[in-house]
Amino acid sequence: MTELNFVAALLIGLTGAGHCISMCGGIAAAVTIGMPNKPQHHWIYLLYYNLGRISSYMIAGLIVSQVVVEVTALSGLTNILISLRILASIMMIILGLYIGKWWSGLTHIERIGHVIWRFILPLTKHFLPLTSPLKAIPFGFLWGWLPCGLVYSTLTWAAVSGSAIDGMIIMLAFGLGTLPAMLALGSIADKFKSLLNNSYFKRINGLFIIIYGIHTGYIAINQIW
């Protein structure tokens, strides 16, 4: 896996963190409610929660990429992998359009995950209240499966990375990109939100992702010819 893949995945997580805050920010804030520790220790709970969340992304990346590798190897059809790479490039373009605020079609893709999420959501209640930081890890792991178009887009990219390890690392990079905004509190969080919501910041990064998606699709199509 090239360094560019890692940087691009990191950038997707960073620029898409505004979406993460809107979806998971309330949950992250709820993590600190009713804790026995002093307020200055709340960041530990948030860190553990996000470690669990990012772990779920990594496992998802590991699974889907390994499945693609196995299916491609068993079938002997390289066209399957090429077709999936074209799909991944389309998803990246859709993601770039969403981040750049040109088209919000990505939100429709999130509906796919609601079928599974309704079975996972009740499990999160078993860990509340969070009486210790360690309980925040499985709590965050479960919330990592919350339907999210950003995660799904990056996951299709991880699926065609070529190996389970590369797929896992791509999702790790994405998760790390979301981490600063998800850990930020108070005035720092407000500054992050201000940056992430800046229209120029969104459009520049959205354009970068679109170009990278087109480049990925171009390479995949050339493999067919």
PDB file of C-alpha atoms in Angstrom:
ATOM      1  CA  MET A   1       0.000   0.000   0.000  1.00  0.00           C
ATOM      2  CA  THR A   2       1.418   3.371  -0.953  1.00  0.00           C
ATOM      3  CA  GLU A   3       1.866   6.248   1.434  1.00  0.00           C
ATOM      4  CA  LEU A   4      -0.566   8.211  -0.736  1.00  0.00           C
ATOM      5  CA  ASN A   5      -3.350   5.751   0.151  1.00  0.00           C
ATOM      6  CA  PHE A   6      -2.662   6.247   3.845  1.00  0.00           C
ATOM      7  CA  VAL A   7      -2.553  10.031   3.540  1.00  0.00           C
ATOM      8  CA  ALA A   8      -5.722  10.103   1.444  1.00  0.00           C
ATOM      9  CA  ALA A   9      -7.592   7.930   3.958  1.00  0.00           C
ATOM     10  CA  LEU A  10      -6.338  10.148   6.773  1.00  0.00           C
ATOM     11  CA  LEU A  11      -7.555  13.208   4.877  1.00  0.00           C
ATOM     12  CA  ILE A  12     -10.989  11.659   4.342  1.00  0.00           C
ATOM     13  CA  GLY A  13     -11.298  11.112   8.081  1.00  0.00           C
ATOM     14  CA  LEU A  14     -10.112  14.632   8.871  1.00  0.00           C
ATOM     15  CA  THR A  15     -12.301  16.452   6.361  1.00  0.00           C
ATOM     16  CA  GLY A  16     -15.278  14.229   7.088  1.00  0.00           C
ATOM     17  CA  ALA A  17     -14.974  14.695  10.844  1.00  0.00           C
ATOM     18  CA  GLY A  18     -17.676  17.349  10.725  1.00  0.00           C
ATOM     19  CA  HIS A  19     -20.085  14.598   9.697  1.00  0.00           C
ATOM     20  CA  CYS A  20     -18.695  12.399  12.469  1.00  0.00           C
ATOM     21  CA  ILE A  21     -19.302  15.126  15.054  1.00  0.00           C
ATOM     22  CA  SER A  22     -22.906  15.515  13.957  1.00  0.00           C
ATOM     23  CA  MET A  23     -23.519  11.765  14.145  1.00  0.00           C
ATOM     24  CA  CYS A  24     -21.284  10.666  17.029  1.00  0.00           C
ATOM     25  CA  GLY A  25     -20.555  13.921  18.851  1.00  0.00           C
ATOM     26  CA  GLY A  26     -23.614  13.582  21.050  1.00  0.00           C
ATOM     27  CA  ILE A  27     -22.602  10.044  21.952  1.00  0.00           C
ATOM     28  CA  ALA A  28     -19.046  11.128  22.713  1.00  0.00           C
ATOM     29  CA  ALA A  29     -20.412  13.840  24.989  1.00  0.00           C
ATOM     30  CA  ALA A  30     -22.734  11.347  26.674  1.00  0.00           C
ATOM     31  CA  VAL A  31     -19.701   9.205  27.499  1.00  0.00           C
ATOM     32  CA  THR A  32     -18.705  11.711  30.185  1.00  0.00           C
ATOM     33  CA  ILE A  33     -22.140  11.849  31.851  1.00  0.00           C
ATOM     34  CA  GLY A  34     -22.417  10.205  35.246  1.00  0.00           C
ATOM     35  CA  MET A  35     -18.754   9.297  35.518  1.00  0.00           C
ATOM     36  CA  PRO A  36     -17.291   8.765  38.977  1.00  0.00           C
ATOM     37  CA  ASN A  37     -14.026  10.476  38.058  1.00  0.00           C
ATOM     38  CA  LYS A  38     -13.219  14.158  38.083  1.00  0.00           C
ATOM     39  CA  PRO A  39     -14.007  16.200  34.945  1.00  0.00           C
ATOM     40  CA  GLN A  40     -10.317  16.549  34.112  1.00  0.00           C
ATOM     41  CA  HIS A  41     -10.183  12.759  33.675  1.00  0.00           C
ATOM     42  CA  HIS A  42     -13.017  12.650  31.164  1.00  0.00           C
ATOM     43  CA  TRP A  43     -10.600  12.747  28.233  1.00  0.00           C
ATOM     44  CA  ILE A  44      -9.460   9.243  29.211  1.00  0.00           C
ATOM     45  CA  TYR A  45     -12.986   7.927  28.700  1.00  0.00           C
ATOM     46  CA  LEU A  46     -13.213   9.743  25.364  1.00  0.00           C
ATOM     47  CA  LEU A  47      -9.859   8.306  24.281  1.00  0.00           C
ATOM     48  CA  TYR A  48     -10.906   4.755  25.152  1.00  0.00           C
ATOM     49  CA  TYR A  49     -14.269   5.239  23.452  1.00  0.00           C
ATOM     50  CA  ASN A  50     -12.536   6.356  20.266  1.00  0.00           C
ATOM     51  CA  LEU A  51     -10.024   3.524  20.457  1.00  0.00           C
ATOM     52  CA  GLY A  52     -12.956   1.119  20.473  1.00  0.00           C
ATOM     53  CA  ARG A  53     -14.607   2.985  17.593  1.00  0.00           C
ATOM     54  CA  ILE A  54     -11.459   2.943  15.447  1.00  0.00           C
ATOM     55  CA  SER A  55     -10.923  -0.747  16.259  1.00  0.00           C
ATOM     56  CA  SER A  56     -14.315  -1.526  14.734  1.00  0.00           C
ATOM     57  CA  TYR A  57     -13.262   0.258  11.534  1.00  0.00           C
ATOM     58  CA  MET A  58     -10.027  -1.737  11.401  1.00  0.00           C
ATOM     59  CA  ILE A  59     -11.792  -5.069  11.886  1.00  0.00           C
ATOM     60  CA  ALA A  60     -14.342  -4.169   9.209  1.00  0.00           C
ATOM     61  CA  GLY A  61     -11.514  -3.275   6.818  1.00  0.00           C
ATOM     62  CA  LEU A  62      -9.699  -6.503   7.639  1.00  0.00           C
ATOM     63  CA  ILE A  63     -12.798  -8.631   7.005  1.00  0.00           C
ATOM     64  CA  VAL A  64     -14.039  -7.080   3.768  1.00  0.00           C
ATOM     65  CA  SER A  65     -10.580  -6.919   2.181  1.00  0.00           C
ATOM     66  CA  GLN A  66      -9.849 -10.544   3.104  1.00  0.00           C
ATOM     67  CA  VAL A  67     -13.216 -11.658   1.694  1.00  0.00           C
ATOM     68  CA  VAL A  68     -12.454  -9.905  -1.597  1.00  0.00           C
ATOM     69  CA  VAL A  69      -8.982 -11.470  -1.732  1.00  0.00           C
ATOM     70  CA  GLU A  70     -10.412 -14.969  -1.083  1.00  0.00           C
ATOM     71  CA  VAL A  71     -13.261 -14.630  -3.583  1.00  0.00           C
ATOM     72  CA  THR A  72     -10.904 -13.343  -6.264  1.00  0.00           C
ATOM     73  CA  ALA A  73      -8.414 -16.164  -5.615  1.00  0.00           C
ATOM     74  CA  LEU A  74     -11.055 -18.915  -5.587  1.00  0.00           C
ATOM     75  CA  SER A  75     -12.857 -17.698  -8.686  1.00  0.00           C
ATOM     76  CA  GLY A  76      -9.700 -16.854 -10.579  1.00  0.00           C
ATOM     77  CA  LEU A  77     -11.552 -13.904 -12.075  1.00  0.00           C
ATOM     78  CA  THR A  78      -9.456 -10.772 -11.815  1.00  0.00           C
ATOM     79  CA  ASN A  79     -12.324  -8.878 -13.436  1.00  0.00           C
ATOM     80  CA  ILE A  80     -14.172  -9.113 -10.107  1.00  0.00           C
ATOM     81  CA  LEU A  81     -11.440  -7.122  -8.376  1.00  0.00           C
ATOM     82  CA  ILE A  82     -11.269  -4.641 -11.249  1.00  0.00           C
ATOM     83  CA  SER A  83     -15.046  -4.128 -11.133  1.00  0.00           C
ATOM     84  CA  LEU A  84     -14.867  -3.559  -7.378  1.00  0.00           C
ATOM     85  CA  ARG A  85     -12.094  -1.011  -7.892  1.00  0.00           C
ATOM     86  CA  ILE A  86     -14.298   0.871 -10.323  1.00  0.00           C
ATOM     87  CA  LEU A  87     -17.087   0.763  -7.721  1.00  0.00           C
ATOM     88  CA  ALA A  88     -14.652   2.044  -5.090  1.00  0.00           C
ATOM     89  CA  SER A  89     -13.650   4.921  -7.366  1.00  0.00           C
ATOM     90  CA  ILE A  90     -17.318   5.833  -7.852  1.00  0.00           C
ATOM     91  CA  MET A  91     -17.850   5.775  -4.087  1.00  0.00           C
ATOM     92  CA  MET A  92     -14.823   8.045  -3.636  1.00  0.00           C
ATOM     93  CA  ILE A  93     -16.231  10.507  -6.160  1.00  0.00           C
ATOM     94  CA  ILE A  94     -19.588  10.467  -4.354  1.00  0.00           C
ATOM     95  CA  LEU A  95     -17.736  11.008  -1.083  1.00  0.00           C
ATOM     96  CA  GLY A  96     -15.809  13.949  -2.545  1.00  0.00           C
ATOM     97  CA  LEU A  97     -19.047  15.492  -3.773  1.00  0.00           C
ATOM     98  CA  TYR A  98     -20.489  15.110  -0.283  1.00  0.00           C
ATOM     99  CA  ILE A  99     -17.477  16.584   1.511  1.00  0.00           C
ATOM    100  CA  GLY A 100     -17.348  19.474  -0.959  1.00  0.00           C
ATOM    101  CA  LYS A 101     -21.064  20.129  -0.343  1.00  0.00           C
ATOM    102  CA  TRP A 102     -21.926  19.672  -4.024  1.00  0.00           C
ATOM    103  CA  TRP A 103     -24.215  16.640  -3.598  1.00  0.00           C
ATOM    104  CA  SER A 104     -25.511  14.854  -0.497  1.00  0.00           C
ATOM    105  CA  GLY A 105     -26.349  11.540  -2.148  1.00  0.00           C
ATOM    106  CA  LEU A 106     -23.987   9.776   0.263  1.00  0.00           C
ATOM    107  CA  THR A 107     -26.592  10.051   3.023  1.00  0.00           C
ATOM    108  CA  HIS A 108     -28.863   7.668   1.113  1.00  0.00           C
ATOM    109  CA  ILE A 109     -26.185   4.973   1.298  1.00  0.00           C
ATOM    110  CA  GLU A 110     -26.259   5.171   5.096  1.00  0.00           C
ATOM    111  CA  ARG A 111     -29.746   3.681   5.081  1.00  0.00           C
ATOM    112  CA  ILE A 112     -28.271   0.327   4.082  1.00  0.00           C
ATOM    113  CA  GLY A 113     -26.643  -0.110   7.478  1.00  0.00           C
ATOM    114  CA  HIS A 114     -29.769   0.614   9.515  1.00  0.00           C
ATOM    115  CA  VAL A 115     -30.936  -2.997   9.073  1.00  0.00           C
ATOM    116  CA  ILE A 116     -27.931  -4.284  11.063  1.00  0.00           C
ATOM    117  CA  TRP A 117     -27.686  -1.282  13.380  1.00  0.00           C
ATOM    118  CA  ARG A 118     -31.075  -1.873  14.983  1.00  0.00           C
ATOM    119  CA  PHE A 119     -29.729  -5.179  16.339  1.00  0.00           C
ATOM    120  CA  ILE A 120     -26.460  -3.643  17.596  1.00  0.00           C
ATOM    121  CA  LEU A 121     -27.933  -0.550  19.272  1.00  0.00           C
ATOM    122  CA  PRO A 122     -29.586  -2.430  22.193  1.00  0.00           C
ATOM    123  CA  LEU A 123     -26.199  -3.980  23.073  1.00  0.00           C
ATOM    124  CA  THR A 124     -24.675  -0.553  23.770  1.00  0.00           C
ATOM    125  CA  LYS A 125     -27.012  -0.043  26.740  1.00  0.00           C
ATOM    126  CA  HIS A 126     -25.303  -2.873  28.654  1.00  0.00           C
ATOM    127  CA  PHE A 127     -22.194  -0.709  29.106  1.00  0.00           C
ATOM    128  CA  LEU A 128     -23.948   2.353  30.512  1.00  0.00           C
ATOM    129  CA  PRO A 129     -23.195   4.086  32.750  1.00  0.00           C
ATOM    130  CA  LEU A 130     -19.476   3.950  32.075  1.00  0.00           C
ATOM    131  CA  THR A 131     -18.117   3.284  35.532  1.00  0.00           C
ATOM    132  CA  SER A 132     -14.569   2.692  34.260  1.00  0.00           C
ATOM    133  CA  PRO A 133     -12.537   3.714  31.195  1.00  0.00           C
ATOM    134  CA  LEU A 134     -12.246   0.087  30.076  1.00  0.00           C
ATOM    135  CA  LYS A 135     -16.017  -0.122  29.585  1.00  0.00           C
ATOM    136  CA  ALA A 136     -15.725   2.723  27.087  1.00  0.00           C
ATOM    137  CA  ILE A 137     -13.739   0.496  24.700  1.00  0.00           C
ATOM    138  CA  PRO A 138     -16.507  -2.046  23.911  1.00  0.00           C
ATOM    139  CA  PHE A 139     -19.039   0.780  24.013  1.00  0.00           C
ATOM    140  CA  GLY A 140     -17.067   2.655  21.341  1.00  0.00           C
ATOM    141  CA  PHE A 141     -16.544  -0.568  19.388  1.00  0.00           C
ATOM    142  CA  LEU A 142     -20.298  -1.086  19.092  1.00  0.00           C
ATOM    143  CA  TRP A 143     -20.946   2.563  18.176  1.00  0.00           C
ATOM    144  CA  GLY A 144     -18.342   2.189  15.440  1.00  0.00           C
ATOM    145  CA  TRP A 145     -20.938   0.191  13.495  1.00  0.00           C
ATOM    146  CA  LEU A 146     -23.325   3.149  13.377  1.00  0.00           C
ATOM    147  CA  PRO A 147     -24.455   3.557   9.731  1.00  0.00           C
ATOM    148  CA  CYS A 148     -22.142   6.136   8.172  1.00  0.00           C
ATOM    149  CA  GLY A 149     -21.670   6.970   4.505  1.00  0.00           C
ATOM    150  CA  LEU A 150     -18.089   8.097   5.127  1.00  0.00           C
ATOM    151  CA  VAL A 151     -17.198   4.730   6.636  1.00  0.00           C
ATOM    152  CA  TYR A 152     -18.895   2.813   3.830  1.00  0.00           C
ATOM    153  CA  SER A 153     -17.099   4.828   1.154  1.00  0.00           C
ATOM    154  CA  THR A 154     -13.710   4.262   2.740  1.00  0.00           C
ATOM    155  CA  LEU A 155     -14.575   0.608   3.336  1.00  0.00           C
ATOM    156  CA  THR A 156     -15.108  -0.018  -0.394  1.00  0.00           C
ATOM    157  CA  TRP A 157     -11.666   1.441  -0.943  1.00  0.00           C
ATOM    158  CA  ALA A 158     -10.190  -0.798   1.759  1.00  0.00           C
ATOM    159  CA  ALA A 159     -11.903  -3.828   0.201  1.00  0.00           C
ATOM    160  CA  VAL A 160      -9.885  -3.514  -3.012  1.00  0.00           C
ATOM    161  CA  SER A 161      -6.572  -2.655  -1.350  1.00  0.00           C
ATOM    162  CA  GLY A 162      -5.141  -6.059  -2.258  1.00  0.00           C
ATOM    163  CA  SER A 163      -4.626  -7.543   1.205  1.00  0.00           C
ATOM    164  CA  ALA A 164      -6.325  -7.777   4.578  1.00  0.00           C
ATOM    165  CA  ILE A 165      -3.524  -5.847   6.263  1.00  0.00           C
ATOM    166  CA  ASP A 166      -3.702  -2.992   3.758  1.00  0.00           C
ATOM    167  CA  GLY A 167      -7.466  -2.848   4.148  1.00  0.00           C
ATOM    168  CA  MET A 168      -7.102  -2.652   7.909  1.00  0.00           C
ATOM    169  CA  ILE A 169      -4.458   0.087   7.669  1.00  0.00           C
ATOM    170  CA  ILE A 170      -6.642   2.185   5.355  1.00  0.00           C
ATOM    171  CA  MET A 171      -9.455   2.066   7.910  1.00  0.00           C
ATOM    172  CA  LEU A 172      -6.961   2.851  10.694  1.00  0.00           C
ATOM    173  CA  ALA A 173      -5.847   5.952   8.776  1.00  0.00           C
ATOM    174  CA  PHE A 174      -9.473   7.000   8.306  1.00  0.00           C
ATOM    175  CA  GLY A 175     -10.163   6.539  12.019  1.00  0.00           C
ATOM    176  CA  LEU A 176      -7.079   8.501  13.015  1.00  0.00           C
ATOM    177  CA  GLY A 177      -8.248  11.330  10.781  1.00  0.00           C
ATOM    178  CA  THR A 178     -11.494  11.603  12.740  1.00  0.00           C
ATOM    179  CA  LEU A 179      -9.738  11.418  16.118  1.00  0.00           C
ATOM    180  CA  PRO A 180      -8.698  15.084  16.676  1.00  0.00           C
ATOM    181  CA  ALA A 181     -12.225  16.421  16.238  1.00  0.00           C
ATOM    182  CA  MET A 182     -13.776  13.627  18.302  1.00  0.00           C
ATOM    183  CA  LEU A 183     -11.365  14.199  21.194  1.00  0.00           C
ATOM    184  CA  ALA A 184     -11.619  17.977  21.178  1.00  0.00           C
ATOM    185  CA  LEU A 185     -13.560  19.648  23.993  1.00  0.00           C
ATOM    186  CA  GLY A 186     -14.647  23.196  24.780  1.00  0.00           C
ATOM    187  CA  SER A 187     -13.104  26.046  22.820  1.00  0.00           C
ATOM    188  CA  ILE A 188     -10.785  23.683  20.936  1.00  0.00           C
ATOM    189  CA  ALA A 189     -13.813  21.777  19.650  1.00  0.00           C
ATOM    190  CA  ASP A 190     -15.379  25.020  18.470  1.00  0.00           C
ATOM    191  CA  LYS A 191     -12.223  25.881  16.515  1.00  0.00           C
ATOM    192  CA  PHE A 192     -12.216  22.443  14.901  1.00  0.00           C
ATOM    193  CA  LYS A 193     -15.852  22.819  13.908  1.00  0.00           C
ATOM    194  CA  SER A 194     -15.145  26.241  12.462  1.00  0.00           C
ATOM    195  CA  LEU A 195     -12.333  24.824  10.309  1.00  0.00           C
ATOM    196  CA  LEU A 196     -14.235  21.714   9.246  1.00  0.00           C
ATOM    197  CA  ASN A 197     -17.282  23.767   8.296  1.00  0.00           C
ATOM    198  CA  ASN A 198     -15.262  26.250   6.254  1.00  0.00           C
ATOM    199  CA  SER A 199     -16.597  26.026   2.688  1.00  0.00           C
ATOM    200  CA  TYR A 200     -13.180  26.513   1.077  1.00  0.00           C
ATOM    201  CA  PHE A 201     -11.635  23.816   3.260  1.00  0.00           C
ATOM    202  CA  LYS A 202     -14.435  21.404   2.334  1.00  0.00           C
ATOM    203  CA  ARG A 203     -14.264  22.116  -1.388  1.00  0.00           C
ATOM    204  CA  ILE A 204     -10.495  21.831  -1.680  1.00  0.00           C
ATOM    205  CA  ASN A 205     -10.452  18.487   0.109  1.00  0.00           C
ATOM    206  CA  GLY A 206     -13.587  17.290  -1.675  1.00  0.00           C
ATOM    207  CA  LEU A 207     -11.923  18.103  -5.005  1.00  0.00           C
ATOM    208  CA  PHE A 208      -8.797  16.180  -3.965  1.00  0.00           C
ATOM    209  CA  ILE A 209     -10.872  13.079  -3.167  1.00  0.00           C
ATOM    210  CA  ILE A 210     -12.790  13.358  -6.457  1.00  0.00           C
ATOM    211  CA  ILE A 211      -9.534  13.574  -8.433  1.00  0.00           C
ATOM    212  CA  TYR A 212      -8.131  10.590  -6.531  1.00  0.00           C
ATOM    213  CA  GLY A 213     -11.338   8.651  -7.235  1.00  0.00           C
ATOM    214  CA  ILE A 214     -11.146   9.446 -10.957  1.00  0.00           C
ATOM    215  CA  HIS A 215      -7.482   8.402 -10.977  1.00  0.00           C
ATOM    216  CA  THR A 216      -8.354   5.099  -9.267  1.00  0.00           C
ATOM    217  CA  GLY A 217     -11.143   4.413 -11.756  1.00  0.00           C
ATOM    218  CA  TYR A 218      -8.903   5.301 -14.708  1.00  0.00           C
ATOM    219  CA  ILE A 219      -6.268   2.773 -13.617  1.00  0.00           C
ATOM    220  CA  ALA A 220      -8.925   0.077 -13.115  1.00  0.00           C
ATOM    221  CA  ILE A 221     -10.486   0.664 -16.556  1.00  0.00           C
ATOM    222  CA  ASN A 222      -7.059   0.510 -18.229  1.00  0.00           C
ATOM    223  CA  GLN A 223      -6.570  -2.935 -16.666  1.00  0.00           C
ATOM    224  CA  ILE A 224      -9.647  -4.164 -18.549  1.00  0.00           C
ATOM    225  CA  TRP A 225      -8.316  -2.863 -21.861  1.00  0.00           C
TER     226      TRP A 225
END
